Amino acid sequence: MSKRKASKYKIDRRLGENIWGRPKSSVNRRSYGPGQHGQRRKSKVSDFGIQLRAKQKLKGYYGDVTEKQFKRTYQEASKMKGDTGQNLIGLLEQRLDMVVYRAKFAPTIFSARQVVSHGHIYVNGVKCNIASRRVRPGDVISLGKKAKEMALIAEAQSLPEREVPDYVAAEGDKATFTRVPTLDEVPYPVKMEPNLVVEFYSR
């Protein structure tokens, strides 16, 4: 599992958007970028820059996954039938850490990844500590015994800023991934543009 060393909210400030919709995001207070040059006037962005920004935003939203992992997911999406952008979103939403996050078993995608890697999550009754594991429709995700008592889980389930989406049926300490969602079904707090990500990698 890749470990994020820098503050996750620097991603927000670098992009100038509150990509997770969190009240704690520093973008809510400072809309300019981080660092000593953050308040410089922004120059016109090229087509490449727009595509790169769309990729960084989507990659950051899913827990700032490594470039190697993200590109591999894109390549898999491009080989599937149908729209590559839609396929990419579907594959990212099938990650185990994302399903844990969607089920409100963790307050952030980063804590969801941690809960998985520490062995607190079961898939169809079998412990799994691989955050990138592909969850299939019908798979049941459940919390381990220790996780049920964690304050982190209780905090996540009480968060008012996000709801469990229709494609995850959560009930108590269990959640079923019912189907692979389309782009318009995914509850992003900001606009995501997977079509620009496809253009970026198709250059």
Short mmCIF file of C-alpha atoms in Angstrom, two decimals:
data_model
loop_
_atom_site.label_atom_id
_atom_site.label_comp_id
_atom_site.label_asym_id
_atom_site.label_seq_id
_atom_site.Cartn_x
_atom_site.Cartn_y
_atom_site.Cartn_z
CA MET A 1 0.00 0.00 0.00
CA SER A 2 1.31 3.46 -0.89
CA LYS A 3 1.48 5.85 2.05
CA ARG A 4 0.66 9.52 1.65
CA LYS A 5 3.29 11.57 3.50
CA ALA A 6 2.05 15.09 2.66
CA SER A 7 -1.13 16.72 3.93
CA LYS A 8 -4.12 15.48 1.93
CA TYR A 9 -5.67 18.95 1.93
CA LYS A 10 -2.71 20.27 -0.09
CA ILE A 11 -4.29 18.37 -2.99
CA ASP A 12 -7.43 20.49 -2.48
CA ARG A 13 -5.48 23.75 -2.43
CA ARG A 14 -3.30 22.84 -5.39
CA LEU A 15 -6.42 22.16 -7.44
CA GLY A 16 -8.36 25.06 -5.92
CA GLU A 17 -11.37 22.83 -5.19
CA ASN A 18 -12.75 21.00 -2.17
CA ILE A 19 -12.67 17.65 -3.98
CA TRP A 20 -13.98 15.58 -1.04
CA GLY A 21 -16.56 18.12 0.12
CA ARG A 22 -15.12 18.15 3.65
CA PRO A 23 -15.79 21.09 6.02
CA LYS A 24 -12.17 20.86 7.24
CA SER A 25 -10.72 21.53 3.78
CA SER A 26 -8.37 24.51 3.77
CA VAL A 27 -9.86 25.60 0.40
CA ASN A 28 -12.83 26.82 2.44
CA ARG A 29 -10.49 29.37 4.04
CA ARG A 30 -7.75 29.88 1.42
CA SER A 31 -8.67 29.35 -2.21
CA TYR A 32 -5.12 29.93 -3.50
CA GLY A 33 -2.49 27.21 -3.84
CA PRO A 34 -0.09 26.06 -1.10
CA GLY A 35 3.49 27.31 -0.69
CA GLN A 36 5.18 30.67 -1.06
CA HIS A 37 4.12 31.02 -4.72
CA GLY A 38 0.51 29.99 -4.14
CA GLN A 39 -0.92 33.47 -4.58
CA ARG A 40 0.74 34.20 -7.91
CA ARG A 41 -1.55 35.23 -10.74
CA LYS A 42 -2.60 32.16 -12.70
CA SER A 43 -1.58 32.08 -16.36
CA LYS A 44 -3.72 30.65 -19.16
CA VAL A 45 -3.80 26.86 -18.99
CA SER A 46 -3.07 24.81 -22.13
CA ASP A 47 -5.18 21.85 -23.31
CA PHE A 48 -2.51 19.55 -21.85
CA GLY A 49 -2.71 21.44 -18.54
CA ILE A 50 -6.51 21.07 -18.44
CA GLN A 51 -6.24 17.33 -19.12
CA LEU A 52 -3.48 16.92 -16.52
CA ARG A 53 -5.54 18.78 -13.93
CA ALA A 54 -8.55 16.52 -14.60
CA LYS A 55 -6.35 13.46 -14.12
CA GLN A 56 -4.78 14.81 -10.91
CA LYS A 57 -8.22 15.68 -9.52
CA LEU A 58 -9.66 12.22 -10.21
CA LYS A 59 -6.51 10.48 -8.96
CA GLY A 60 -6.47 12.65 -5.83
CA TYR A 61 -10.14 11.98 -5.10
CA TYR A 62 -9.51 8.24 -4.98
CA GLY A 63 -6.91 8.64 -2.25
CA ASP A 64 -4.09 9.92 -4.44
CA VAL A 65 -3.41 6.46 -5.85
CA THR A 66 0.01 6.02 -7.45
CA GLU A 67 0.45 6.95 -11.10
CA LYS A 68 1.37 3.33 -11.87
CA GLN A 69 -1.89 2.02 -10.35
CA PHE A 70 -4.01 4.73 -11.94
CA LYS A 71 -2.54 4.23 -15.43
CA ARG A 72 -2.99 0.46 -15.13
CA THR A 73 -6.66 1.03 -14.26
CA TYR A 74 -7.04 3.33 -17.28
CA GLN A 75 -5.43 0.73 -19.57
CA GLU A 76 -7.84 -1.92 -18.29
CA ALA A 77 -10.79 0.46 -18.84
CA SER A 78 -9.65 1.17 -22.41
CA LYS A 79 -9.74 -2.56 -23.27
CA MET A 80 -13.31 -2.99 -22.02
CA LYS A 81 -16.38 -2.59 -24.22
CA GLY A 82 -18.18 0.75 -24.07
CA ASP A 83 -17.07 4.26 -23.07
CA THR A 84 -13.56 4.29 -21.60
CA GLY A 85 -14.33 7.20 -19.23
CA GLN A 86 -17.36 5.43 -17.81
CA ASN A 87 -15.37 2.18 -17.52
CA LEU A 88 -12.61 4.01 -15.64
CA ILE A 89 -15.07 5.41 -13.09
CA GLY A 90 -16.67 1.98 -12.67
CA LEU A 91 -13.30 0.32 -11.97
CA LEU A 92 -12.27 3.03 -9.48
CA GLU A 93 -15.59 2.69 -7.64
CA GLN A 94 -15.00 -1.07 -7.38
CA ARG A 95 -11.86 -0.62 -5.28
CA LEU A 96 -12.36 -2.09 -1.81
CA ASP A 97 -11.21 1.07 -0.03
CA MET A 98 -13.73 3.11 -2.04
CA VAL A 99 -16.62 0.76 -1.22
CA VAL A 100 -15.65 1.01 2.48
CA TYR A 101 -15.71 4.81 2.12
CA ARG A 102 -19.03 4.81 0.24
CA ALA A 103 -20.61 2.59 2.93
CA LYS A 104 -19.57 5.23 5.52
CA PHE A 105 -17.31 2.77 7.35
CA ALA A 106 -14.61 5.49 7.34
CA PRO A 107 -14.73 9.32 7.32
CA THR A 108 -12.19 9.78 4.47
CA ILE A 109 -10.83 7.68 1.62
CA PHE A 110 -7.44 7.75 3.36
CA SER A 111 -8.84 6.34 6.61
CA ALA A 112 -10.81 3.78 4.55
CA ARG A 113 -7.54 2.56 3.06
CA GLN A 114 -6.04 2.37 6.54
CA VAL A 115 -9.00 0.41 7.94
CA VAL A 116 -8.59 -2.10 5.10
CA SER A 117 -4.81 -2.40 5.40
CA HIS A 118 -5.08 -3.02 9.17
CA GLY A 119 -7.27 -6.06 8.54
CA HIS A 120 -10.58 -4.68 9.84
CA ILE A 121 -12.56 -5.46 6.68
CA TYR A 122 -14.07 -8.74 5.49
CA VAL A 123 -15.26 -9.53 1.95
CA ASN A 124 -17.85 -12.32 1.85
CA GLY A 125 -16.73 -13.36 5.34
CA VAL A 126 -13.00 -13.50 4.49
CA LYS A 127 -10.55 -10.94 5.88
CA CYS A 128 -8.96 -8.76 3.20
CA ASN A 129 -6.22 -6.16 3.69
CA ILE A 130 -5.71 -5.18 0.03
CA ALA A 131 -7.22 -1.73 -0.55
CA SER A 132 -7.12 -2.01 -4.35
CA ARG A 133 -9.00 -5.33 -4.42
CA ARG A 134 -11.77 -5.34 -7.04
CA VAL A 135 -15.22 -5.70 -5.46
CA ARG A 136 -17.84 -7.46 -7.62
CA PRO A 137 -21.60 -6.86 -7.66
CA GLY A 138 -23.15 -9.00 -4.91
CA ASP A 139 -20.04 -8.95 -2.69
CA VAL A 140 -20.76 -8.29 0.99
CA ILE A 141 -18.34 -6.03 2.87
CA SER A 142 -18.40 -6.25 6.66
CA LEU A 143 -16.55 -4.78 9.62
CA GLY A 144 -14.37 -6.93 11.88
CA LYS A 145 -15.14 -7.24 15.59
CA LYS A 146 -12.59 -4.60 16.67
CA ALA A 147 -13.68 -2.18 13.95
CA LYS A 148 -17.25 -2.14 15.26
CA GLU A 149 -15.97 -0.46 18.44
CA MET A 150 -13.71 2.10 16.73
CA ALA A 151 -14.55 5.78 17.22
CA LEU A 152 -13.48 6.40 13.62
CA ILE A 153 -16.33 4.23 12.33
CA ALA A 154 -18.90 5.93 14.56
CA GLU A 155 -17.66 9.34 13.34
CA ALA A 156 -17.98 8.28 9.70
CA GLN A 157 -21.54 7.02 10.07
CA SER A 158 -22.64 10.30 11.66
CA LEU A 159 -21.18 12.55 8.94
CA PRO A 160 -23.94 14.76 7.47
CA GLU A 161 -22.07 15.87 4.34
CA ARG A 162 -22.46 12.64 2.39
CA GLU A 163 -25.00 9.87 1.90
CA VAL A 164 -24.56 6.22 0.98
CA PRO A 165 -25.14 5.95 -2.81
CA ASP A 166 -27.78 3.65 -4.36
CA TYR A 167 -25.25 1.12 -5.62
CA VAL A 168 -24.10 0.32 -2.06
CA ALA A 169 -26.70 -1.23 0.24
CA ALA A 170 -25.42 -0.52 3.76
CA GLU A 171 -27.10 -1.89 6.86
CA GLY A 172 -25.38 -1.70 10.23
CA ASP A 173 -21.90 -3.22 10.01
CA LYS A 174 -22.44 -4.75 6.56
CA ALA A 175 -22.73 -3.37 3.04
CA THR A 176 -23.46 -5.03 -0.29
CA PHE A 177 -22.01 -3.68 -3.52
CA THR A 178 -25.09 -4.06 -5.72
CA ARG A 179 -23.83 -2.87 -9.12
CA VAL A 180 -21.14 -0.94 -10.95
CA PRO A 181 -22.25 2.72 -11.13
CA THR A 182 -22.20 5.11 -14.08
CA LEU A 183 -20.54 8.53 -13.85
CA ASP A 184 -23.78 10.41 -13.13
CA GLU A 185 -24.58 8.08 -10.21
CA VAL A 186 -21.32 8.72 -8.34
CA PRO A 187 -21.78 11.42 -5.65
CA TYR A 188 -18.75 13.58 -6.42
CA PRO A 189 -18.74 16.92 -4.52
CA VAL A 190 -17.10 18.54 -7.57
CA LYS A 191 -17.31 17.94 -11.31
CA MET A 192 -15.13 15.08 -12.54
CA GLU A 193 -14.19 14.83 -16.22
CA PRO A 194 -12.95 11.31 -17.04
CA ASN A 195 -13.22 12.17 -20.76
CA LEU A 196 -10.28 14.57 -20.27
CA VAL A 197 -8.35 11.82 -18.48
CA VAL A 198 -8.91 9.60 -21.53
CA GLU A 199 -7.63 12.42 -23.78
CA PHE A 200 -4.58 12.81 -21.53
CA TYR A 201 -3.56 9.17 -21.84
CA SER A 202 -4.51 8.98 -25.54
CA ARG A 203 -1.97 11.62 -26.58
#
